[in-house]
Structures are given as C-alpha cells and as structure tokens.
Amino acid sequence: KQIWRGIMHHVCSGQVVLSLATAVKELLENSLDAGATNIEIKLRVQGAELVEVSDNGHGVEEENFAGLTVKHATSKLSEFSDLAAVETFGFRGEALSSLCALSKLSVSTRHKDAELGTVLNYDHDGVMVSRSCTARPVGTTVTIANIFSTMPVRQKEFQRNIKKEYSKMMSVVTAYGLVSRGVKIKVTNLKPNNKQDTALQTQGSQNIRENLVNIYGVKIMSSLKPVTQATLSEEYLIEINHRGPVPNVKLEGFISSPVHGEGRGAPDRQFLFINSRPCDHVKITQI
C-alpha cells in the first residue's frame, strides 16, 4: 500500500537510481529481503544492454502485482514509528518504480503458494501493461533492458563510462558477497562476442573467512589478520559525550598484516559493514 504523504516526506522517500551500481544494489537487496539463498546476476555488455537478477526467494503474491512498481508503496511500514522495527534492507517501495522510469522493466515471479509463475510487464509510469503465465521455480527474476534509455544524455554518459560503472557495481556486489551468510551470489557478464565470463561466485558459506577465500582466493588469508574489539573504550565514550548505558557495540573483521611486504597497498578492497549492511564511510577508508 502507498504510505501516507506526511510519512513519505518524513522518511525522505524520494529515490533516484543514478548508476548501474545503485540499480543492481536495489535488486540484490530485494532478493535478500525475500529470503533468497541463491542469487544470480546476469549482465549483457557490462549492463549496457541488459541486467537480470534472479533469486529463489518466496516470490510475489498475486495481490501485489499491480502495486509492485507504484511510488511510495510498501508493506513494511505504515507509520513513522514502524521505522525503528524495520530489519530489512529496503522499506520505501521506490526502487522498482525508479527503474520503470529509466528502462524497460519486466518481472517473472512465482510465489511459494502458487502453482504457476507469472510474467509481468510494466510501462515507464510503473503501470502493469501485460501479464502471462509461465513455468518457473519459486522465486523472482527482474529484468531491466536499456537502462537510462528514457534519458538520452545520461545514457550516453553511462555508455561512455561503462567500464567505470561496471567496476563500481562489482565493488558493491562484492561487499554483499563478503557479508552475506548462507547465500550463493553469482555474477556473469555476456560480452558482445557472446562469450560469458563469471565475474564473481560465492558458495553460500556461513562465515566471512570462507567468503573471502571464495572471492579473492586462498592466498589472501595469509596476509590478513583477524581483529575483534568487544567493548567500546572509556576514552571514546567520554569523547562523544555519552551518557546512560554503554551501547552494545562489537567491532570485528580482518585487516592487512602490518609486516613489510605483506598486505595490500591499494585502497580498492576496503569494506565496512554496520549490522551486516555495507556502508561507505569516507572518513574511515581514507585514514
């Protein structure tokens, strides 16, 4: 359902998809929210022609087909106070609406209680223009073709910088691949010569160490050191003027070995997460 206009403005519910990375991130988060354990991201010509995200989540119920791409529509909150209880990646119901405005979007889905799947096609205003039955397993596949086609200047800029856009997208997907436990994530890219490359593949491991090995290889673990800090220091609490009970904060992860000749000099593999959610914190990554 569409959330009330006052709440809509309180949660800043206006979202714009500015890049390939943002588009893929939103679709990937939708799959994770749907409880998927197997997610496959297929790109054609690094996403310039087609982006397809498939998952084995619980699928979309028939009653939600028409509202799937409506602006400010969500089932995760109805009041502003509900925001405190949201434990999913997304809640604004804006991503698919934005993608409809920028590309040709279609959704193939089968809910866990449905006998058949359904293919849904939407126009640029997010209005469902056609639907048909199809045979498919439980889950959802979202396909966006010719992203930014409704914005010729932006599309031209996107295609000119396609390698940079693709690199940023892979960095975002890698972050989710590292932190997602029990979820297989695979990224493939179909080149103009019809040769398909597998850019990333995780095995659904239950810890970050195994995900690191899946993505970067066994050798990387020899140059990483585990870090764990169970409590916040008293000096830090004084510095931020903290009063009241000590917050339950735990810091853990891996850093490069300080030994000369080990580790990595480039800053391209710095990933930060808050509550298992990727976070881009410039002040920390530039230290």
GROMACS .gro file of N, CA, C and O in nm, residues 103-222:
model
  480
  103SER      N    1   1.400   0.249  -1.763
  103SER     CA    2   1.430   0.136  -1.850
  103SER      C    3   1.302   0.059  -1.882
  103SER      O    4   1.193   0.094  -1.834
  104LYS      N    5   1.316  -0.047  -1.959
  104LYS     CA    6   1.205  -0.138  -1.984
  104LYS      C    7   1.214  -0.249  -1.881
  104LYS      O    8   1.311  -0.325  -1.880
  105LEU      N    9   1.115  -0.256  -1.792
  105LEU     CA   10   1.123  -0.350  -1.680
  105LEU      C   11   1.018  -0.460  -1.691
  105LEU      O   12   0.902  -0.434  -1.723
  106SER      N   13   1.062  -0.581  -1.665
  106SER     CA   14   0.969  -0.694  -1.658
  106SER      C   15   1.005  -0.781  -1.538
  106SER      O   16   1.121  -0.787  -1.496
  107VAL      N   17   0.903  -0.845  -1.482
  107VAL     CA   18   0.921  -0.928  -1.363
  107VAL      C   19   0.859  -1.065  -1.389
  107VAL      O   20   0.744  -1.074  -1.433
  108SER      N   21   0.936  -1.169  -1.364
  108SER     CA   22   0.885  -1.306  -1.369
  108SER      C   23   0.891  -1.360  -1.227
  108SER      O   24   0.997  -1.359  -1.165
  109THR      N   25   0.777  -1.403  -1.175
  109THR     CA   26   0.775  -1.445  -1.035
  109THR      C   27   0.678  -1.560  -1.011
  109THR      O   28   0.582  -1.577  -1.086
  110ARG      N   29   0.708  -1.636  -0.909
  110ARG     CA   30   0.616  -1.741  -0.864
  110ARG      C   31   0.622  -1.744  -0.712
  110ARG      O   32   0.729  -1.768  -0.654
  111HIS      N   33   0.510  -1.717  -0.648
  111HIS     CA   34   0.504  -1.721  -0.503
  111HIS      C   35   0.507  -1.866  -0.456
  111HIS      O   36   0.469  -1.958  -0.530
  112LYS      N   37   0.552  -1.886  -0.333
  112LYS     CA   38   0.566  -2.023  -0.281
  112LYS      C   39   0.432  -2.097  -0.273
  112LYS      O   40   0.429  -2.221  -0.272
  113ASP      N   41   0.320  -2.022  -0.269
  113ASP     CA   42   0.189  -2.086  -0.262
  113ASP      C   43   0.121  -2.098  -0.399
  113ASP      O   44   0.009  -2.149  -0.408
  114ALA      N   45   0.186  -2.050  -0.505
  114ALA     CA   46   0.125  -2.052  -0.639
  114ALA      C   47   0.171  -2.176  -0.717
  114ALA      O   48   0.283  -2.225  -0.697
  115GLU      N   49   0.085  -2.224  -0.805
  115GLU     CA   50   0.118  -2.342  -0.885
  115GLU      C   51   0.196  -2.304  -1.010
  115GLU      O   52   0.274  -2.384  -1.062
  116LEU      N   53   0.172  -2.182  -1.062
  116LEU     CA   54   0.239  -2.136  -1.184
  116LEU      C   55   0.306  -2.001  -1.159
  116LEU      O   56   0.268  -1.927  -1.068
  117GLY      N   57   0.403  -1.972  -1.242
  117GLY     CA   58   0.466  -1.842  -1.236
  117GLY      C   59   0.393  -1.742  -1.325
  117GLY      O   60   0.307  -1.780  -1.405
  118THR      N   61   0.427  -1.613  -1.311
  118THR     CA   62   0.363  -1.508  -1.389
  118THR      C   63   0.469  -1.411  -1.441
  118THR      O   64   0.561  -1.374  -1.367
  119VAL      N   65   0.456  -1.373  -1.568
  119VAL     CA   66   0.544  -1.272  -1.627
  119VAL      C   67   0.467  -1.141  -1.633
  119VAL      O   68   0.357  -1.134  -1.688
  120LEU      N   69   0.525  -1.035  -1.575
  120LEU     CA   70   0.461  -0.904  -1.567
  120LEU      C   71   0.546  -0.802  -1.642
  120LEU      O   72   0.668  -0.797  -1.624
  121ASN      N   73   0.481  -0.722  -1.724
  121ASN     CA   74   0.550  -0.614  -1.795
  121ASN      C   75   0.491  -0.480  -1.753
  121ASN      O   76   0.368  -0.466  -1.743
  122TYR      N   77   0.579  -0.383  -1.731
  122TYR     CA   78   0.536  -0.252  -1.682
  122TYR      C   79   0.583  -0.142  -1.778
  122TYR      O   80   0.688  -0.156  -1.843
  123ASP      N   81   0.506  -0.032  -1.783
  123ASP     CA   82   0.549   0.081  -1.865
  123ASP      C   83   0.634   0.176  -1.781
  123ASP      O   84   0.666   0.148  -1.664
  124HIS      N   85   0.675   0.289  -1.838
  124HIS     CA   86   0.765   0.380  -1.768
  124HIS      C   87   0.700   0.449  -1.648
  124HIS      O   88   0.770   0.506  -1.563
  125ASP      N   89   0.567   0.445  -1.639
  125ASP     CA   90   0.498   0.503  -1.524
  125ASP      C   91   0.472   0.402  -1.414
  125ASP      O   92   0.408   0.433  -1.314
  126GLY      N   93   0.521   0.279  -1.435
  126GLY     CA   94   0.501   0.175  -1.334
  126GLY      C   95   0.365   0.108  -1.341
  126GLY      O   96   0.324   0.039  -1.247
  127VAL      N   97   0.294   0.126  -1.453
  127VAL     CA   98   0.163   0.064  -1.471
  127VAL      C   99   0.180  -0.070  -1.541
  127VAL      O  100   0.250  -0.079  -1.643
  128MET      N  101   0.117  -0.174  -1.488
  128MET     CA  102   0.127  -0.307  -1.548
  128MET      C  103   0.052  -0.309  -1.681
  128MET      O  104  -0.067  -0.278  -1.685
  129VAL      N  105   0.121  -0.343  -1.789
  129VAL     CA  106   0.059  -0.341  -1.922
  129VAL      C  107   0.024  -0.480  -1.973
  129VAL      O  108  -0.060  -0.494  -2.062
  130SER      N  109   0.087  -0.583  -1.918
  130SER     CA  110   0.053  -0.720  -1.961
  130SER      C  111   0.099  -0.820  -1.857
  130SER      O  112   0.190  -0.793  -1.777
  131ARG      N  113   0.033  -0.934  -1.857
  131ARG     CA  114   0.073  -1.045  -1.769
  131ARG      C  115   0.040  -1.177  -1.838
  131ARG      O  116  -0.056  -1.187  -1.913
  132SER      N  117   0.123  -1.276  -1.814
  132SER     CA  118   0.102  -1.407  -1.874
  132SER      C  119   0.159  -1.514  -1.781
  132SER      O  120   0.245  -1.485  -1.697
  133CYS      N  121   0.109  -1.636  -1.797
  133CYS     CA  122   0.156  -1.746  -1.712
  133CYS      C  123   0.283  -1.807  -1.770
  133CYS      O  124   0.306  -1.805  -1.892
  134THR      N  125   0.364  -1.863  -1.682
  134THR     CA  126   0.487  -1.929  -1.725
  134THR      C  127   0.524  -2.037  -1.626
  134THR      O  128   0.483  -2.033  -1.509
  135ALA      N  129   0.601  -2.133  -1.671
  135ALA     CA  130   0.650  -2.238  -1.582
  135ALA      C  131   0.787  -2.194  -1.528
  135ALA      O  132   0.877  -2.162  -1.605
  136ARG      N  133   0.801  -2.190  -1.398
  136ARG     CA  134   0.927  -2.150  -1.337
  136ARG      C  135   0.927  -2.196  -1.190
  136ARG      O  136   0.821  -2.216  -1.130
  137PRO      N  137   1.045  -2.210  -1.131
  137PRO     CA  138   1.051  -2.246  -0.989
  137PRO      C  139   1.011  -2.126  -0.901
  137PRO      O  140   1.000  -2.013  -0.950
  138VAL      N  141   0.992  -2.152  -0.773
  138VAL     CA  142   0.957  -2.045  -0.680
  138VAL      C  143   1.071  -1.943  -0.674
  138VAL      O  144   1.189  -1.979  -0.669
  139GLY      N  145   1.034  -1.815  -0.680
  139GLY     CA  146   1.135  -1.709  -0.679
  139GLY      C  147   1.095  -1.596  -0.773
  139GLY      O  148   0.982  -1.592  -0.822
  140THR      N  149   1.188  -1.506  -0.796
  140THR     CA  150   1.160  -1.388  -0.878
  140THR      C  151   1.278  -1.355  -0.967
  140THR      O  152   1.394  -1.369  -0.926
  141THR      N  153   1.249  -1.311  -1.088
  141THR     CA  154   1.350  -1.261  -1.181
  141THR      C  155   1.308  -1.123  -1.228
  141THR      O  156   1.199  -1.106  -1.282
  142VAL      N  157   1.393  -1.024  -1.205
  142VAL     CA  158   1.366  -0.888  -1.250
  142VAL      C  159   1.463  -0.856  -1.364
  142VAL      O  160   1.585  -0.872  -1.349
  143THR      N  161   1.410  -0.812  -1.477
  143THR     CA  162   1.492  -0.781  -1.594
  143THR      C  163   1.475  -0.634  -1.630
  143THR      O  164   1.362  -0.587  -1.645
  144ILE      N  165   1.587  -0.564  -1.642
  144ILE     CA  166   1.582  -0.425  -1.688
  144ILE      C  167   1.667  -0.416  -1.815
  144ILE      O  168   1.785  -0.451  -1.815
  145ALA      N  169   1.605  -0.367  -1.921
  145ALA     CA  170   1.672  -0.357  -2.051
  145ALA      C  171   1.695  -0.211  -2.086
  145ALA      O  172   1.610  -0.125  -2.061
  146ASN      N  173   1.812  -0.184  -2.142
  146ASN     CA  174   1.848  -0.048  -2.189
  146ASN      C  175   1.827   0.057  -2.080
  146ASN      O  176   1.748   0.150  -2.094
  147ILE      N  177   1.899   0.041  -1.970
  147ILE     CA  178   1.887   0.134  -1.859
  147ILE      C  179   1.926   0.275  -1.903
  147ILE      O  180   2.016   0.293  -1.985
  148PHE      N  181   1.856   0.374  -1.852
  148PHE     CA  182   1.870   0.517  -1.885
  148PHE      C  183   1.824   0.549  -2.028
  148PHE      O  184   1.855   0.656  -2.079
  149SER      N  185   1.749   0.457  -2.091
  149SER     CA  186   1.704   0.482  -2.229
  149SER      C  187   1.608   0.600  -2.239
  149SER      O  188   1.594   0.661  -2.345
  150THR      N  189   1.542   0.634  -2.128
  150THR     CA  190   1.449   0.747  -2.129
  150THR      C  191   1.521   0.880  -2.105
  150THR      O  192   1.459   0.987  -2.109
  151MET      N  193   1.652   0.873  -2.080
  151MET     CA  194   1.733   0.993  -2.056
  151MET      C  195   1.856   0.986  -2.147
  151MET      O  196   1.962   0.938  -2.106
  152PRO      N  197   1.842   1.029  -2.272
  152PRO     CA  198   1.949   1.012  -2.372
  152PRO      C  199   2.086   1.065  -2.331
  152PRO      O  200   2.188   1.000  -2.356
  153VAL      N  201   2.089   1.181  -2.266
  153VAL     CA  202   2.218   1.239  -2.224
  153VAL      C  203   2.282   1.151  -2.118
  153VAL      O  204   2.402   1.122  -2.123
  154ARG      N  205   2.202   1.108  -2.019
  154ARG     CA  206   2.255   1.022  -1.913
  154ARG      C  207   2.297   0.887  -1.969
  154ARG      O  208   2.398   0.831  -1.928
  155GLN      N  209   2.223   0.834  -2.065
  155GLN     CA  210   2.257   0.705  -2.124
  155GLN      C  211   2.389   0.713  -2.201
  155GLN      O  212   2.473   0.623  -2.194
  156LYS      N  213   2.408   0.823  -2.272
  156LYS     CA  214   2.532   0.841  -2.347
  156LYS      C  215   2.652   0.848  -2.253
  156LYS      O  216   2.757   0.788  -2.278
  157GLU      N  217   2.635   0.920  -2.143
  157GLU     CA  218   2.740   0.930  -2.042
  157GLU      C  219   2.768   0.794  -1.979
  157GLU      O  220   2.883   0.757  -1.956
  158PHE      N  221   2.661   0.720  -1.952
  158PHE     CA  222   2.673   0.587  -1.892
  158PHE      C  223   2.750   0.492  -1.985
  158PHE      O  224   2.840   0.420  -1.941
  159GLN      N  225   2.717   0.492  -2.112
  159GLN     CA  226   2.783   0.403  -2.207
  159GLN      C  227   2.929   0.442  -2.230
  159GLN      O  228   3.014   0.355  -2.253
  160ARG      N  229   2.959   0.572  -2.222
  160ARG     CA  230   3.096   0.616  -2.240
  160ARG      C  231   3.185   0.573  -2.121
  160ARG      O  232   3.303   0.545  -2.139
  161ASN      N  233   3.125   0.568  -2.004
  161ASN     CA  234   3.200   0.530  -1.883
  161ASN      C  235   3.160   0.392  -1.834
  161ASN      O  236   3.160   0.366  -1.713
  162ILE      N  237   3.124   0.302  -1.925
  162ILE     CA  238   3.069   0.173  -1.887
  162ILE      C  239   3.166   0.090  -1.803
  162ILE      O  240   3.125   0.020  -1.709
  163LYS      N  241   3.296   0.099  -1.831
  163LYS     CA  242   3.393   0.020  -1.753
  163LYS      C  243   3.398   0.067  -1.608
  163LYS      O  244   3.405  -0.015  -1.515
  164LYS      N  245   3.394   0.197  -1.588
  164LYS     CA  246   3.395   0.252  -1.452
  164LYS      C  247   3.265   0.217  -1.379
  164LYS      O  248   3.266   0.180  -1.261
  165GLU      N  249   3.152   0.226  -1.450
  165GLU     CA  250   3.022   0.192  -1.391
  165GLU      C  251   3.019   0.044  -1.351
  165GLU      O  252   2.970   0.009  -1.243
  166TYR      N  253   3.073  -0.040  -1.438
  166TYR     CA  254   3.076  -0.184  -1.411
  166TYR      C  255   3.165  -0.214  -1.291
  166TYR      O  256   3.130  -0.296  -1.205
  167SER      N  257   3.278  -0.146  -1.282
  167SER     CA  258   3.370  -0.165  -1.170
  167SER      C  259   3.306  -0.128  -1.037
  167SER      O  260   3.320  -0.200  -0.937
  168LYS      N  261   3.234  -0.016  -1.035
  168LYS     CA  262   3.165   0.026  -0.912
  168LYS      C  263   3.057  -0.074  -0.874
  168LYS      O  264   3.038  -0.105  -0.756
  169MET      N  265   2.986  -0.124  -0.974
  169MET     CA  266   2.882  -0.223  -0.948
  169MET      C  267   2.941  -0.349  -0.887
  169MET      O  268   2.888  -0.405  -0.790
  170MET      N  269   3.053  -0.396  -0.942
  170MET     CA  270   3.118  -0.516  -0.890
  170MET      C  271   3.166  -0.496  -0.747
  170MET      O  272   3.162  -0.588  -0.665
  171SER      N  273   3.212  -0.376  -0.715
  171SER     CA  274   3.255  -0.346  -0.578
  171SER      C  275   3.137  -0.358  -0.481
  171SER      O  276   3.152  -0.414  -0.371
  172VAL      N  277   3.020  -0.309  -0.522
  172VAL     CA  278   2.900  -0.317  -0.438
  172VAL      C  279   2.858  -0.462  -0.418
  172VAL      O  280   2.830  -0.507  -0.306
  173VAL      N  281   2.854  -0.540  -0.527
  173VAL     CA  282   2.813  -0.680  -0.518
  173VAL      C  283   2.913  -0.760  -0.436
  173VAL      O  284   2.875  -0.848  -0.358
  174THR      N  285   3.041  -0.729  -0.450
  174THR     CA  286   3.144  -0.796  -0.372
  174THR      C  287   3.122  -0.776  -0.222
  174THR      O  288   3.138  -0.868  -0.142
  175ALA      N  289   3.083  -0.653  -0.184
  175ALA     CA  290   3.057  -0.624  -0.043
  175ALA      C  291   2.946  -0.714   0.011
  175ALA      O  292   2.958  -0.771   0.121
  176TYR      N  293   2.838  -0.728  -0.067
  176TYR     CA  294   2.729  -0.816  -0.023
  176TYR      C  295   2.772  -0.962  -0.026
  176TYR      O  296   2.730  -1.041   0.059
  177GLY      N  297   2.857  -0.998  -0.121
  177GLY     CA  298   2.908  -1.135  -0.127
  177GLY      C  299   2.992  -1.170  -0.006
  177GLY      O  300   2.990  -1.283   0.042
  178LEU      N  301   3.066  -1.073   0.046
  178LEU     CA  302   3.151  -1.096   0.163
  178LEU      C  303   3.069  -1.113   0.290
  178LEU      O  304   3.099  -1.198   0.374
  179VAL      N  305   2.966  -1.031   0.307
  179VAL     CA  306   2.895  -1.026   0.436
  179VAL      C  307   2.774  -1.119   0.442
  179VAL      O  308   2.726  -1.150   0.551
  180SER      N  309   2.725  -1.166   0.328
  180SER     CA  310   2.604  -1.250   0.327
  180SER      C  311   2.638  -1.393   0.364
  180SER      O  312   2.716  -1.459   0.296
  181ARG      N  313   2.575  -1.441   0.468
  181ARG     CA  314   2.599  -1.578   0.516
  181ARG      C  315   2.490  -1.670   0.464
  181ARG      O  316   2.371  -1.638   0.473
  182GLY      N  317   2.529  -1.784   0.411
  182GLY     CA  318   2.433  -1.882   0.362
  182GLY      C  319   2.364  -1.842   0.233
  182GLY      O  320   2.258  -1.895   0.200
  183VAL      N  321   2.422  -1.747   0.158
  183VAL     CA  322   2.362  -1.702   0.032
  183VAL      C  323   2.464  -1.715  -0.081
  183VAL      O  324   2.574  -1.660  -0.072
  184LYS      N  325   2.428  -1.789  -0.184
  184LYS     CA  326   2.515  -1.801  -0.302
  184LYS      C  327   2.487  -1.684  -0.396
  184LYS      O  328   2.372  -1.661  -0.434
  185ILE      N  329   2.591  -1.611  -0.431
  185ILE     CA  330   2.577  -1.498  -0.523
  185ILE      C  331   2.669  -1.521  -0.642
  185ILE      O  332   2.788  -1.548  -0.624
  186LYS      N  333   2.613  -1.510  -0.761
  186LYS     CA  334   2.692  -1.532  -0.883
  186LYS      C  335   2.667  -1.416  -0.980
  186LYS      O  336   2.553  -1.374  -0.998
  187VAL      N  337   2.775  -1.364  -1.038
  187VAL     CA  338   2.766  -1.255  -1.136
  187VAL      C  339   2.830  -1.300  -1.266
  187VAL      O  340   2.945  -1.344  -1.267
  188THR      N  341   2.754  -1.291  -1.375
  188THR     CA  342   2.810  -1.326  -1.507
  188THR      C  343   2.790  -1.209  -1.602
  188THR      O  344   2.694  -1.132  -1.589
  189ASN      N  345   2.881  -1.197  -1.697
  189ASN     CA  346   2.874  -1.090  -1.796
  189ASN      C  347   2.887  -1.149  -1.936
  189ASN      O  348   2.984  -1.219  -1.966
  190LEU      N  349   2.787  -1.122  -2.021
  190LEU     CA  350   2.790  -1.171  -2.159
  190LEU      C  351   2.849  -1.062  -2.247
  190LEU      O  352   2.794  -0.952  -2.258
  191LYS      N  353   2.962  -1.091  -2.309
  191LYS     CA  354   3.033  -0.993  -2.392
  191LYS      C  355   2.969  -0.984  -2.531
  191LYS      O  356   2.890  -1.070  -2.570
  192PRO      N  357   3.006  -0.880  -2.609
  192PRO     CA  358   2.949  -0.865  -2.744
  192PRO      C  359   2.976  -0.985  -2.834
  192PRO      O  360   2.900  -1.012  -2.927
  193ASN      N  361   3.085  -1.060  -2.808
  193ASN     CA  362   3.117  -1.178  -2.890
  193ASN      C  363   3.047  -1.304  -2.838
  193ASN      O  364   3.083  -1.415  -2.876
  194ASN      N  365   2.947  -1.284  -2.749
  194ASN     CA  366   2.869  -1.394  -2.691
  194ASN      C  367   2.949  -1.486  -2.600
  194ASN      O  368   2.906  -1.597  -2.569
  195LYS      N  369   3.065  -1.440  -2.555
  195LYS     CA  370   3.143  -1.515  -2.458
  195LYS      C  371   3.101  -1.470  -2.318
  195LYS      O  372   3.096  -1.352  -2.288
  196GLN      N  373   3.072  -1.568  -2.232
  196GLN     CA  374   3.023  -1.535  -2.097
  196GLN      C  375   3.133  -1.554  -1.994
  196GLN      O  376   3.197  -1.658  -1.987
  197ASP      N  377   3.154  -1.451  -1.913
  197ASP     CA  378   3.254  -1.456  -1.807
  197ASP      C  379   3.184  -1.458  -1.671
  197ASP      O  380   3.085  -1.387  -1.651
  198THR      N  381   3.237  -1.538  -1.579
  198THR     CA  382   3.189  -1.536  -1.441
  198THR      C  383   3.277  -1.439  -1.363
  198THR      O  384   3.395  -1.465  -1.341
  199ALA      N  385   3.218  -1.326  -1.321
  199ALA     CA  386   3.295  -1.222  -1.255
  199ALA      C  387   3.308  -1.246  -1.105
  199ALA      O  388   3.406  -1.203  -1.043
  200LEU      N  389   3.209  -1.314  -1.045
  200LEU     CA  390   3.211  -1.339  -0.901
  200LEU      C  391   3.121  -1.457  -0.870
  200LEU      O  392   3.015  -1.473  -0.933
  201GLN      N  393   3.163  -1.538  -0.773
  201GLN     CA  394   3.079  -1.651  -0.733
  201GLN      C  395   3.114  -1.691  -0.590
  201GLN      O  396   3.228  -1.720  -0.558
  202THR      N  397   3.013  -1.689  -0.503
  202THR     CA  398   3.032  -1.736  -0.366
  202THR      C  399   2.959  -1.869  -0.350
  202THR      O  400   2.874  -1.905  -0.432
  203GLN      N  401   2.990  -1.941  -0.242
  203GLN     CA  402   2.938  -2.076  -0.225
  203GLN      C  403   2.836  -2.088  -0.113
  203GLN      O  404   2.806  -2.197  -0.067
  204GLY      N  405   2.784  -1.976  -0.066
  204GLY     CA  406   2.684  -1.982   0.042
  204GLY      C  407   2.744  -2.017   0.175
  204GLY      O  408   2.680  -2.084   0.258
  205SER      N  409   2.867  -1.973   0.200
  205SER     CA  410   2.936  -2.004   0.326
  205SER      C  411   2.870  -1.934   0.444
  205SER      O  412   2.800  -1.834   0.427
  206GLN      N  413   2.898  -1.985   0.565
  206GLN     CA  414   2.836  -1.931   0.685
  206GLN      C  415   2.925  -1.832   0.758
  206GLN      O  416   2.888  -1.781   0.864
  207ASN      N  417   3.044  -1.802   0.705
  207ASN     CA  418   3.130  -1.703   0.770
  207ASN      C  419   3.206  -1.622   0.667
  207ASN      O  420   3.222  -1.663   0.552
  208ILE      N  421   3.254  -1.506   0.711
  208ILE     CA  422   3.320  -1.412   0.620
  208ILE      C  423   3.454  -1.468   0.571
  208ILE      O  424   3.495  -1.442   0.457
  209ARG      N  425   3.523  -1.543   0.655
  209ARG     CA  426   3.653  -1.600   0.615
  209ARG      C  427   3.639  -1.684   0.487
  209ARG      O  428   3.717  -1.670   0.393
  210GLU      N  429   3.538  -1.771   0.484
  210GLU     CA  430   3.518  -1.856   0.367
  210GLU      C  431   3.474  -1.773   0.246
  210GLU      O  432   3.512  -1.803   0.133
  211ASN      N  433   3.394  -1.670   0.271
  211ASN     CA  434   3.353  -1.581   0.160
  211ASN      C  435   3.474  -1.509   0.101
  211ASN      O  436   3.483  -1.490  -0.021
  212LEU      N  437   3.567  -1.469   0.186
  212LEU     CA  438   3.689  -1.404   0.139
  212LEU      C  439   3.767  -1.497   0.047
  212LEU      O  440   3.817  -1.457  -0.058
  213VAL      N  441   3.777  -1.623   0.087
  213VAL     CA  442   3.850  -1.722   0.007
  213VAL      C  443   3.779  -1.745  -0.126
  213VAL      O  444   3.844  -1.753  -0.232
  214ASN      N  445   3.645  -1.754  -0.124
  214ASN     CA  446   3.567  -1.774  -0.248
  214ASN      C  447   3.590  -1.662  -0.347
  214ASN      O  448   3.600  -1.684  -0.468
  215ILE      N  449   3.598  -1.537  -0.297
  215ILE     CA  450   3.605  -1.421  -0.385
  215ILE      C  451   3.747  -1.387  -0.425
  215ILE      O  452   3.775  -1.358  -0.543
  216TYR      N  453   3.841  -1.390  -0.329
  216TYR     CA  454   3.977  -1.344  -0.356
  216TYR      C  455   4.083  -1.455  -0.359
  216TYR      O  456   4.198  -1.428  -0.391
  217GLY      N  457   4.044  -1.577  -0.325
  217GLY     CA  458   4.139  -1.687  -0.330
  217GLY      C  459   4.202  -1.716  -0.193
  217GLY      O  460   4.197  -1.634  -0.101
  218VAL      N  461   4.264  -1.833  -0.182
  218VAL     CA  462   4.322  -1.879  -0.055
  218VAL      C  463   4.439  -1.792  -0.012
  218VAL      O  464   4.458  -1.765   0.107
  219LYS      N  465   4.516  -1.743  -0.107
  219LYS     CA  466   4.639  -1.670  -0.076
  219LYS      C  467   4.614  -1.545   0.007
  219LYS      O  468   4.698  -1.506   0.090
  220ILE      N  469   4.498  -1.482  -0.012
  220ILE     CA  470   4.472  -1.355   0.058
  220ILE      C  471   4.469  -1.373   0.209
  220ILE      O  472   4.506  -1.282   0.285
  221MET      N  473   4.428  -1.490   0.258
  221MET     CA  474   4.415  -1.510   0.402
  221MET      C  475   4.551  -1.506   0.473
  221MET      O  476   4.558  -1.474   0.592
  222SER      N  477   4.658  -1.535   0.398
  222SER     CA  478   4.791  -1.532   0.461
  222SER      C  479   4.837  -1.391   0.493
  222SER      O  480   4.927  -1.371   0.574
   0.00000   0.00000   0.00000
